[in-house]
Amino acid sequence: MTAVLFESIFHLPHDGWCTATRSYARAMKMAGIDVQLHSWAPVPLELDPGVQAEVGELLAPLKTRRDVYTFSSALGGPGRMKHPLSVLQTQYFKPRTLYTMFERTDIQPELVAALNMLEGVWVPCSANAEVLKRCGSVNTTYIPYPYFDDDPALALPPPRKEARTFLWIGRWEPRKAPDVLLRAFLNAFKPGEAKLIMKIGPVPWERPYVVPESCLKQLLDLPVIRQQGWTLENVDRDVEFVRGKLAPAEILELHARSDVYVSASRGEGIDLPVFASKLAGRRIVTTDSGGPRDFIGEGDVLVPSCGFVPAPQYEWIWGHGCTYADYKMSDLIAALQKARGATSKVEPMPVANRAEYMGKKLVQWLESVRGS
């Protein structure tokens, strides 16, 4: 049995990175890997009960034996990654691996060179693997994100035959482009034709970026939006902002209320709300942002990318000159309209994403790393 020390943050119940870490660790355990989960960040003495139930048996005191060490963090720019990669290269025995993901369209050469010194890099989406390999990576493997047969989203009732309600969940920040989504929705429909629910994450974006209510007010001043019939008096009937920390059951209720999940994001490693909505049998409308392209299928609508745009708001994380995906507003509008009128069945989540199969893929990758 392969023994793995998996060092990653995992303790926050609603954080996307922590959620993904727990899922991959569970898939490893299911496949028979002797996985030991450890956090490089402080962990509270008492874990959230849901988190404890997921990973409790993986948190035993550190063992001296391990066959593979896997460190995990988002892939920042060269400046942010210099120290953790240096520690990984110099203070740990081989084989050393990195589980990471990113949302930009290029990786700097010096960062790729540092990654190539490791025995393996694993990413959760094919888009990340393609970018790394195009930029010179020689050791990157794509391992899809797993789902489990007891996921509560699988038990939700099917959406209504007439797709009227769209849902988006995420942080209100430039990369997620919720302002673009809101504008596209108001362009795509007239009052009463469709509804948009926007669940805004509890952690605010602290850099300059128009807040939801101000964004909506600005859009209602545009002639093209007024021509659609939208006003301050009627928009609240069809556009709903939901705030605050919601319990898992409350998030599921949002999925249950919706017929279509929509994302206008410019970059995603996985996009967990899209993943959950796919499990719930909802139709997906998404830009070609990365992660979602791997698990959408027949009946979903993919808005094609058309090049890239600068991402100056993220240079402090990703480095100078970073970019993310671009797309046409007209294509996003058309995608919303297509989904509103669609009657075809939606292809379910690919069986290949089941944790059983992902665990086997992790076993194969870890064995290959051990032999490298």
C-alpha positions as a LaTeX table, in Angstrom:
\begin{tabular}{lrrr}
\hline
Residue & $x$ (\AA) & $y$ (\AA) & $z$ (\AA) \\
\hline
Met1 & 0.00 & 0.00 & 0.00 \\
Thr2 & 1.34 & 3.42 & $-0.98$ \\
Ala3 & 1.70 & 5.81 & 1.97 \\
Val4 & 1.13 & 9.49 & 1.17 \\
Leu5 & 1.56 & 12.58 & 3.31 \\
Phe6 & $-0.92$ & 15.05 & 1.81 \\
Glu7 & $-0.18$ & 18.53 & 3.17 \\
Ser8 & $-2.91$ & 21.04 & 2.35 \\
Ile9 & $-5.45$ & 23.27 & 4.05 \\
Phe10 & $-8.63$ & 21.30 & 4.67 \\
His11 & $-10.40$ & 22.59 & 7.79 \\
Leu12 & $-12.66$ & 25.39 & 6.44 \\
Pro13 & $-16.09$ & 23.89 & 5.70 \\
His14 & $-17.09$ & 26.22 & 2.85 \\
Asp15 & $-13.73$ & 27.09 & 1.30 \\
Gly16 & $-13.29$ & 25.68 & $-2.20$ \\
Trp17 & $-9.67$ & 24.64 & $-1.76$ \\
Cys18 & $-10.43$ & 22.86 & 1.51 \\
Thr19 & $-13.44$ & 21.14 & $-0.02$ \\
Ala20 & $-11.38$ & 19.86 & $-2.96$ \\
Thr21 & $-8.59$ & 18.69 & $-0.63$ \\
Arg22 & $-11.03$ & 16.66 & 1.45 \\
Ser23 & $-12.58$ & 15.10 & $-1.65$ \\
Tyr24 & $-9.26$ & 14.00 & $-3.12$ \\
Ala25 & $-8.09$ & 12.67 & 0.26 \\
Arg26 & $-11.29$ & 10.63 & 0.61 \\
Ala27 & $-10.86$ & 9.26 & $-2.92$ \\
Met28 & $-7.30$ & 8.20 & $-2.04$ \\
Lys29 & $-8.53$ & 6.44 & 1.09 \\
Met30 & $-11.31$ & 4.71 & $-0.85$ \\
Ala31 & $-8.71$ & 3.37 & $-3.30$ \\
Gly32 & $-6.64$ & 1.84 & $-0.52$ \\
Ile33 & $-3.96$ & 4.53 & $-0.31$ \\
Asp34 & $-2.56$ & 5.08 & 3.18 \\
Val35 & $-3.20$ & 8.81 & 3.07 \\
Gln36 & $-2.37$ & 11.10 & 5.94 \\
Leu37 & $-3.85$ & 14.58 & 5.78 \\
His38 & $-1.95$ & 17.44 & 7.36 \\
Ser39 & $-2.37$ & 21.21 & 7.10 \\
Trp40 & 0.42 & 23.72 & 6.58 \\
Ala41 & $-1.88$ & 26.32 & 8.22 \\
Pro42 & $-3.13$ & 26.37 & 11.83 \\
Val43 & $-6.14$ & 24.12 & 12.42 \\
Pro44 & $-8.65$ & 24.72 & 15.24 \\
Leu45 & $-8.72$ & 22.21 & 18.07 \\
Glu46 & $-12.34$ & 21.43 & 17.29 \\
Leu47 & $-13.16$ & 20.93 & 13.63 \\
Asp48 & $-16.52$ & 21.69 & 12.08 \\
Pro49 & $-18.62$ & 18.50 & 12.56 \\
Gly50 & $-19.07$ & 18.05 & 8.81 \\
Val51 & $-15.35$ & 18.38 & 8.19 \\
Gln52 & $-14.59$ & 15.98 & 11.06 \\
Ala53 & $-16.93$ & 13.40 & 9.57 \\
Glu54 & $-15.16$ & 13.62 & 6.20 \\
Val55 & $-11.52$ & 13.45 & 7.27 \\
Gly56 & $-11.37$ & 12.44 & 10.92 \\
Glu57 & $-9.75$ & 9.05 & 10.28 \\
Leu58 & $-7.09$ & 10.67 & 8.07 \\
Leu59 & $-5.72$ & 12.93 & 10.82 \\
Ala60 & $-3.70$ & 10.49 & 12.94 \\
Pro61 & $-0.31$ & 11.66 & 14.33 \\
Leu62 & 2.33 & 11.95 & 11.62 \\
Lys63 & 4.01 & 8.67 & 10.71 \\
Thr64 & 7.66 & 8.28 & 9.95 \\
Arg65 & 6.99 & 6.14 & 6.87 \\
Arg66 & 5.75 & 7.68 & 3.66 \\
Asp67 & 6.31 & 6.84 & 0.02 \\
Val68 & 5.21 & 10.15 & $-1.53$ \\
Tyr69 & 4.94 & 13.67 & $-0.18$ \\
Thr70 & 2.29 & 15.91 & $-1.75$ \\
Phe71 & 2.22 & 19.61 & $-0.97$ \\
Ser72 & $-0.77$ & 21.65 & $-2.05$ \\
Ser73 & $-1.34$ & 25.33 & $-2.74$ \\
Ala74 & $-2.72$ & 27.58 & $-5.44$ \\
Leu75 & $-0.15$ & 28.35 & $-8.12$ \\
Gly76 & 0.76 & 31.97 & $-7.56$ \\
Gly77 & 3.37 & 33.92 & $-9.48$ \\
Pro78 & 7.13 & 33.33 & $-9.20$ \\
Gly79 & 7.48 & 35.73 & $-6.27$ \\
Arg80 & 4.79 & 34.06 & $-4.17$ \\
Met81 & 5.90 & 30.51 & $-5.06$ \\
Lys82 & 9.65 & 30.98 & $-4.60$ \\
His83 & 9.73 & 30.12 & $-0.90$ \\
Pro84 & 7.30 & 27.15 & $-0.80$ \\
Leu85 & 8.85 & 25.55 & $-3.88$ \\
Ser86 & 12.35 & 26.07 & $-2.50$ \\
Val87 & 11.34 & 24.38 & 0.77 \\
Leu88 & 9.70 & 21.56 & $-1.19$ \\
Gln89 & 12.84 & 21.01 & $-3.27$ \\
Thr90 & 15.40 & 21.20 & $-0.49$ \\
Gln91 & 13.78 & 20.01 & 2.77 \\
Tyr92 & 11.84 & 16.92 & 1.73 \\
Phe93 & 12.94 & 13.52 & 0.55 \\
Lys94 & 11.98 & 12.35 & $-2.92$ \\
Pro95 & 9.50 & 11.81 & $-4.39$ \\
Arg96 & 8.03 & 15.30 & $-3.90$ \\
Thr97 & 4.83 & 16.29 & $-5.65$ \\
Leu98 & 2.56 & 19.30 & $-5.91$ \\
Tyr99 & $-1.23$ & 19.42 & $-6.17$ \\
Thr100 & $-2.17$ & 22.81 & $-7.56$ \\
Met101 & $-4.52$ & 24.75 & $-9.79$ \\
Phe102 & $-4.68$ & 28.21 & $-11.35$ \\
Glu103 & $-6.95$ & 30.53 & $-13.35$ \\
Arg104 & $-4.57$ & 32.39 & $-15.67$ \\
Thr105 & $-3.62$ & 31.54 & $-19.26$ \\
Asp106 & 0.20 & 31.49 & $-18.96$ \\
Ile107 & 2.81 & 30.36 & $-16.46$ \\
Gln108 & 6.17 & 32.12 & $-16.24$ \\
Pro109 & 9.24 & 30.16 & $-17.45$ \\
Glu110 & 11.09 & 30.40 & $-14.12$ \\
Leu111 & 8.06 & 28.93 & $-12.36$ \\
Val112 & 7.81 & 26.04 & $-14.82$ \\
Ala113 & 11.52 & 25.36 & $-14.35$ \\
Ala114 & 10.99 & 25.08 & $-10.60$ \\
Leu115 & 8.03 & 22.74 & $-11.05$ \\
Asn116 & 10.08 & 20.53 & $-13.37$ \\
Met117 & 12.49 & 19.86 & $-10.52$ \\
Leu118 & 9.73 & 17.96 & $-8.67$ \\
Glu119 & 8.82 & 14.34 & $-9.31$ \\
Gly120 & 5.24 & 15.19 & $-10.20$ \\
Val121 & 2.56 & 17.87 & $-10.48$ \\
Trp122 & $-1.13$ & 17.09 & $-10.41$ \\
Val123 & $-3.93$ & 19.45 & $-11.50$ \\
Pro124 & $-7.73$ & 19.02 & $-11.42$ \\
Cys125 & $-8.57$ & 20.18 & $-14.94$ \\
Ser126 & $-7.36$ & 19.52 & $-18.47$ \\
Ala127 & $-7.04$ & 23.26 & $-19.17$ \\
Asn128 & $-4.43$ & 23.63 & $-16.41$ \\
Ala129 & $-2.52$ & 20.64 & $-17.78$ \\
Glu130 & $-2.60$ & 22.05 & $-21.31$ \\
Val131 & $-1.26$ & 25.44 & $-20.17$ \\
Leu132 & 1.55 & 23.92 & $-18.11$ \\
Lys133 & 2.62 & 21.57 & $-20.90$ \\
Arg134 & 2.49 & 24.38 & $-23.47$ \\
Cys135 & 4.72 & 26.43 & $-21.16$ \\
Gly136 & 7.29 & 23.62 & $-20.84$ \\
Ser137 & 6.13 & 21.35 & $-18.01$ \\
Val138 & 7.37 & 17.76 & $-18.31$ \\
Asn139 & 5.73 & 16.22 & $-15.23$ \\
Thr140 & 2.10 & 17.41 & $-15.11$ \\
Thr141 & $-0.83$ & 14.98 & $-14.78$ \\
Tyr142 & $-4.54$ & 15.79 & $-14.99$ \\
Ile143 & $-6.62$ & 13.97 & $-12.35$ \\
Pro144 & $-10.31$ & 14.92 & $-12.56$ \\
Tyr145 & $-12.22$ & 16.09 & $-9.51$ \\
Pro146 & $-14.16$ & 13.24 & $-7.84$ \\
Tyr147 & $-17.74$ & 12.93 & $-6.68$ \\
Phe148 & $-19.16$ & 10.41 & $-4.23$ \\
Asp149 & $-22.33$ & 8.36 & $-4.52$ \\
Asp150 & $-23.65$ & 9.82 & $-1.26$ \\
Asp151 & $-23.38$ & 13.43 & $-2.47$ \\
Pro152 & $-26.71$ & 15.08 & $-1.49$ \\
Ala153 & $-26.86$ & 16.99 & $-4.80$ \\
Leu154 & $-27.50$ & 13.68 & $-6.57$ \\
Ala155 & $-30.76$ & 13.30 & $-4.63$ \\
Leu156 & $-32.30$ & 16.64 & $-5.62$ \\
Pro157 & $-35.49$ & 16.49 & $-7.68$ \\
Pro158 & $-35.07$ & 17.30 & $-11.38$ \\
Pro159 & $-35.44$ & 20.88 & $-12.61$ \\
Arg160 & $-38.67$ & 22.15 & $-14.12$ \\
Lys161 & $-39.29$ & 21.39 & $-17.78$ \\
Glu162 & $-39.48$ & 25.12 & $-18.51$ \\
Ala163 & $-36.11$ & 26.57 & $-17.58$ \\
Arg164 & $-36.93$ & 29.94 & $-16.02$ \\
Thr165 & $-34.54$ & 30.31 & $-13.06$ \\
Phe166 & $-30.78$ & 30.80 & $-13.42$ \\
Leu167 & $-28.34$ & 30.47 & $-10.51$ \\
Trp168 & $-24.82$ & 31.74 & $-9.91$ \\
Ile169 & $-22.77$ & 31.20 & $-6.72$ \\
Gly170 & $-19.40$ & 32.83 & $-6.07$ \\
Arg171 & $-17.30$ & 35.65 & $-4.76$ \\
Trp172 & $-18.13$ & 39.02 & $-6.29$ \\
Glu173 & $-14.73$ & 39.62 & $-7.88$ \\
Pro174 & $-13.34$ & 40.50 & $-11.34$ \\
Arg175 & $-12.24$ & 36.95 & $-12.27$ \\
Lys176 & $-15.71$ & 35.57 & $-11.70$ \\
Ala177 & $-17.18$ & 38.42 & $-13.83$ \\
Pro178 & $-20.57$ & 38.55 & $-12.08$ \\
Asp179 & $-21.07$ & 42.08 & $-13.44$ \\
Val180 & $-20.75$ & 40.68 & $-16.97$ \\
Leu181 & $-23.24$ & 37.94 & $-16.14$ \\
Leu182 & $-25.73$ & 40.44 & $-14.76$ \\
Arg183 & $-25.42$ & 42.61 & $-17.87$ \\
Ala184 & $-25.85$ & 39.59 & $-20.15$ \\
Phe185 & $-28.98$ & 38.49 & $-18.28$ \\
Leu186 & $-30.61$ & 41.92 & $-18.55$ \\
Asn187 & $-29.78$ & 41.98 & $-22.26$ \\
Ala188 & $-31.03$ & 38.45 & $-22.86$ \\
Phe189 & $-34.45$ & 38.75 & $-21.25$ \\
Lys190 & $-37.32$ & 41.12 & $-20.63$ \\
Pro191 & $-38.98$ & 41.42 & $-17.21$ \\
Gly192 & $-40.91$ & 38.29 & $-16.34$ \\
Glu193 & $-39.17$ & 36.02 & $-18.85$ \\
Ala194 & $-36.52$ & 34.62 & $-16.49$ \\
Lys195 & $-35.09$ & 34.95 & $-12.99$ \\
Leu196 & $-31.46$ & 35.24 & $-11.86$ \\
Ile197 & $-30.35$ & 34.27 & $-8.34$ \\
Met198 & $-26.86$ & 35.46 & $-7.41$ \\
Lys199 & $-25.45$ & 33.97 & $-4.20$ \\
Ile200 & $-22.55$ & 36.23 & $-3.24$ \\
Gly201 & $-19.73$ & 34.77 & $-1.15$ \\
Pro202 & $-19.25$ & 36.13 & 2.37 \\
Val203 & $-15.62$ & 37.22 & 1.84 \\
Pro204 & $-15.58$ & 40.61 & 0.07 \\
Trp205 & $-13.19$ & 41.60 & $-2.70$ \\
Glu206 & $-11.20$ & 44.36 & $-1.01$ \\
Arg207 & $-9.82$ & 46.03 & $-4.12$ \\
Pro208 & $-11.75$ & 48.51 & $-6.31$ \\
Tyr209 & $-14.66$ & 46.71 & $-7.97$ \\
Val210 & $-18.23$ & 47.90 & $-8.27$ \\
Val211 & $-20.54$ & 46.30 & $-5.68$ \\
Pro212 & $-23.68$ & 44.40 & $-6.82$ \\
Glu213 & $-26.30$ & 47.07 & $-6.12$ \\
Ser214 & $-24.20$ & 49.82 & $-7.71$ \\
Cys215 & $-23.51$ & 47.58 & $-10.70$ \\
Leu216 & $-27.21$ & 46.93 & $-11.15$ \\
Lys217 & $-28.06$ & 50.62 & $-10.90$ \\
Gln218 & $-25.42$ & 51.50 & $-13.51$ \\
Leu219 & $-26.74$ & 48.84 & $-15.88$ \\
Leu220 & $-30.29$ & 50.15 & $-15.55$ \\
Asp221 & $-29.06$ & 53.52 & $-16.82$ \\
Leu222 & $-27.96$ & 51.97 & $-20.13$ \\
Pro223 & $-30.36$ & 52.62 & $-23.05$ \\
Val224 & $-30.15$ & 49.02 & $-24.29$ \\
Ile225 & $-31.22$ & 47.75 & $-20.85$ \\
Arg226 & $-34.04$ & 50.29 & $-20.57$ \\
Gln227 & $-35.26$ & 49.23 & $-24.01$ \\
Gln228 & $-35.67$ & 45.71 & $-22.63$ \\
Gly229 & $-38.13$ & 47.15 & $-20.11$ \\
Trp230 & $-35.99$ & 46.91 & $-16.99$ \\
Thr231 & $-36.45$ & 49.57 & $-14.30$ \\
Leu232 & $-35.55$ & 50.06 & $-10.66$ \\
Glu233 & $-39.16$ & 49.27 & $-9.85$ \\
Asn234 & $-39.37$ & 45.88 & $-11.57$ \\
Val235 & $-35.83$ & 44.46 & $-11.51$ \\
Asp236 & $-36.08$ & 43.14 & $-7.93$ \\
Arg237 & $-38.79$ & 40.70 & $-9.02$ \\
Asp238 & $-36.37$ & 38.88 & $-11.32$ \\
Val239 & $-32.87$ & 39.55 & $-9.93$ \\
Glu240 & $-32.21$ & 38.30 & $-6.41$ \\
Phe241 & $-28.99$ & 38.85 & $-4.44$ \\
Val242 & $-28.40$ & 36.32 & $-1.64$ \\
Arg243 & $-25.71$ & 37.08 & 0.96 \\
Gly244 & $-24.12$ & 35.60 & 4.04 \\
Lys245 & $-22.81$ & 32.17 & 5.02 \\
Leu246 & $-25.33$ & 29.49 & 4.19 \\
Ala247 & $-25.45$ & 25.97 & 5.56 \\
Pro248 & $-24.94$ & 23.13 & 3.05 \\
Ala249 & $-28.68$ & 22.42 & 3.12 \\
Glu250 & $-29.40$ & 26.06 & 2.24 \\
Ile251 & $-27.00$ & 25.95 & $-0.72$ \\
Leu252 & $-28.74$ & 22.78 & $-1.89$ \\
Glu253 & $-32.05$ & 24.62 & $-1.68$ \\
Leu254 & $-30.69$ & 27.26 & $-4.06$ \\
His255 & $-29.81$ & 24.50 & $-6.54$ \\
Ala256 & $-33.27$ & 23.02 & $-6.06$ \\
Arg257 & $-34.88$ & 26.38 & $-6.84$ \\
Ser258 & $-32.90$ & 26.75 & $-10.05$ \\
Asp259 & $-33.24$ & 25.21 & $-13.51$ \\
Val260 & $-29.93$ & 26.37 & $-15.04$ \\
Tyr261 & $-26.55$ & 27.15 & $-13.52$ \\
Val262 & $-24.67$ & 29.93 & $-15.28$ \\
Ser263 & $-21.06$ & 31.10 & $-15.02$ \\
Ala264 & $-19.37$ & 33.99 & $-16.82$ \\
Ser265 & $-16.00$ & 33.31 & $-15.17$ \\
Arg266 & $-12.71$ & 34.09 & $-16.93$ \\
Gly267 & $-10.73$ & 31.39 & $-15.15$ \\
Glu268 & $-11.46$ & 28.33 & $-12.99$ \\
Gly269 & $-9.54$ & 25.34 & $-11.74$ \\
Ile270 & $-12.70$ & 23.35 & $-10.95$ \\
Asp271 & $-15.69$ & 25.69 & $-10.30$ \\
Leu272 & $-17.31$ & 23.70 & $-7.51$ \\
Pro273 & $-20.77$ & 25.33 & $-7.80$ \\
Val274 & $-20.92$ & 24.27 & $-11.46$ \\
Phe275 & $-19.85$ & 20.77 & $-10.40$ \\
Ala276 & $-22.54$ & 20.59 & $-7.71$ \\
Ser277 & $-25.21$ & 21.85 & $-10.08$ \\
Lys278 & $-24.18$ & 19.26 & $-12.66$ \\
Leu279 & $-24.58$ & 16.55 & $-10.03$ \\
Ala280 & $-28.03$ & 17.97 & $-9.32$ \\
Gly281 & $-29.02$ & 17.44 & $-12.96$ \\
Arg282 & $-29.23$ & 21.11 & $-13.86$ \\
Arg283 & $-28.39$ & 22.47 & $-17.28$ \\
Ile284 & $-25.07$ & 24.34 & $-17.34$ \\
Val285 & $-24.24$ & 27.53 & $-19.20$ \\
Thr286 & $-20.56$ & 28.33 & $-18.77$ \\
Thr287 & $-17.76$ & 30.17 & $-20.45$ \\
Asp288 & $-14.73$ & 28.09 & $-21.43$ \\
Ser289 & $-13.03$ & 29.05 & $-18.17$ \\
Gly290 & $-11.10$ & 25.86 & $-17.53$ \\
Gly291 & $-12.49$ & 23.33 & $-15.07$ \\
Pro292 & $-16.13$ & 23.04 & $-16.24$ \\
Arg293 & $-15.23$ & 21.97 & $-19.77$ \\
Asp294 & $-14.21$ & 18.59 & $-18.37$ \\
Phe295 & $-17.60$ & 17.59 & $-16.97$ \\
Ile296 & $-20.28$ & 19.37 & $-19.01$ \\
Gly297 & $-21.97$ & 17.41 & $-21.78$ \\
Glu298 & $-24.96$ & 17.15 & $-24.11$ \\
Gly299 & $-27.63$ & 19.68 & $-23.24$ \\
Asp300 & $-25.20$ & 22.11 & $-21.63$ \\
Val301 & $-24.02$ & 25.28 & $-23.36$ \\
Leu302 & $-20.33$ & 26.21 & $-23.58$ \\
Val303 & $-19.55$ & 29.83 & $-24.44$ \\
Pro304 & $-16.34$ & 29.70 & $-26.50$ \\
Ser305 & $-13.28$ & 31.67 & $-25.50$ \\
Cys306 & $-11.81$ & 34.16 & $-27.96$ \\
Gly307 & $-8.33$ & 34.98 & $-26.80$ \\
Phe308 & $-7.47$ & 36.54 & $-23.47$ \\
Val309 & $-7.53$ & 39.86 & $-21.62$ \\
Pro310 & $-5.16$ & 41.41 & $-19.06$ \\
Ala311 & $-5.88$ & 40.70 & $-15.40$ \\
Pro312 & $-4.21$ & 43.64 & $-13.62$ \\
Gln313 & $-6.26$ & 43.13 & $-10.45$ \\
Tyr314 & $-4.45$ & 39.81 & $-9.92$ \\
Glu315 & $-0.84$ & 40.77 & $-10.64$ \\
Trp316 & $-0.13$ & 40.85 & $-6.90$ \\
Ile317 & $-0.93$ & 37.11 & $-6.86$ \\
Trp318 & $-0.07$ & 35.84 & $-10.34$ \\
Gly319 & 2.77 & 38.10 & $-11.39$ \\
His320 & 3.25 & 40.88 & $-13.94$ \\
Gly321 & 1.45 & 40.66 & $-17.27$ \\
Cys322 & $-1.00$ & 37.91 & $-16.28$ \\
Thr323 & $-4.09$ & 37.27 & $-18.41$ \\
Tyr324 & $-7.27$ & 35.25 & $-18.29$ \\
Ala325 & $-9.87$ & 34.09 & $-20.83$ \\
Asp326 & $-11.98$ & 36.41 & $-22.93$ \\
Tyr327 & $-15.30$ & 35.75 & $-24.69$ \\
Lys328 & $-17.99$ & 37.68 & $-26.56$ \\
Met329 & $-20.88$ & 39.22 & $-24.68$ \\
Ser330 & $-23.13$ & 38.34 & $-27.61$ \\
Asp331 & $-22.21$ & 34.64 & $-27.23$ \\
Leu332 & $-23.04$ & 34.70 & $-23.52$ \\
Ile333 & $-26.39$ & 36.37 & $-24.20$ \\
Ala334 & $-27.20$ & 33.80 & $-26.89$ \\
Ala335 & $-26.23$ & 30.97 & $-24.52$ \\
Leu336 & $-28.63$ & 32.23 & $-21.85$ \\
Gln337 & $-31.44$ & 32.48 & $-24.37$ \\
Lys338 & $-30.69$ & 29.00 & $-25.71$ \\
Ala339 & $-30.82$ & 27.50 & $-22.23$ \\
Arg340 & $-34.07$ & 29.32 & $-21.44$ \\
Gly341 & $-35.77$ & 27.68 & $-24.39$ \\
Ala342 & $-34.07$ & 24.28 & $-24.28$ \\
Thr343 & $-36.15$ & 21.14 & $-23.87$ \\
Ser344 & $-33.56$ & 18.43 & $-24.50$ \\
Lys345 & $-32.38$ & 16.16 & $-21.70$ \\
Val346 & $-29.13$ & 17.04 & $-19.97$ \\
Glu347 & $-26.30$ & 14.53 & $-19.91$ \\
Pro348 & $-25.45$ & 13.61 & $-16.30$ \\
Met349 & $-22.08$ & 14.01 & $-14.64$ \\
Pro350 & $-19.55$ & 11.70 & $-16.36$ \\
Val351 & $-19.21$ & 8.40 & $-14.54$ \\
Ala352 & $-15.44$ & 8.79 & $-14.96$ \\
Asn353 & $-15.58$ & 11.44 & $-12.19$ \\
Arg354 & $-16.82$ & 8.93 & $-9.60$ \\
Ala355 & $-14.48$ & 8.78 & $-6.64$ \\
Glu356 & $-13.98$ & 5.05 & $-7.21$ \\
Tyr357 & $-12.35$ & 5.72 & $-10.58$ \\
Met358 & $-10.51$ & 8.82 & $-9.48$ \\
Gly359 & $-9.00$ & 6.88 & $-6.61$ \\
Lys360 & $-7.68$ & 4.27 & $-9.02$ \\
Lys361 & $-6.20$ & 7.02 & $-11.17$ \\
Leu362 & $-4.48$ & 8.49 & $-8.12$ \\
Val363 & $-3.06$ & 5.06 & $-7.29$ \\
Gln364 & $-1.63$ & 4.74 & $-10.79$ \\
Trp365 & $-0.14$ & 8.23 & $-10.68$ \\
Leu366 & 1.40 & 7.75 & $-7.24$ \\
Glu367 & 2.92 & 4.44 & $-8.26$ \\
Ser368 & 4.42 & 6.09 & $-11.35$ \\
Val369 & 5.84 & 8.87 & $-9.16$ \\
Arg370 & 7.38 & 6.33 & $-6.79$ \\
Gly371 & 9.11 & 4.67 & $-9.73$ \\
Ser372 & 10.38 & 7.87 & $-11.31$ \\
\hline
\end{tabular}
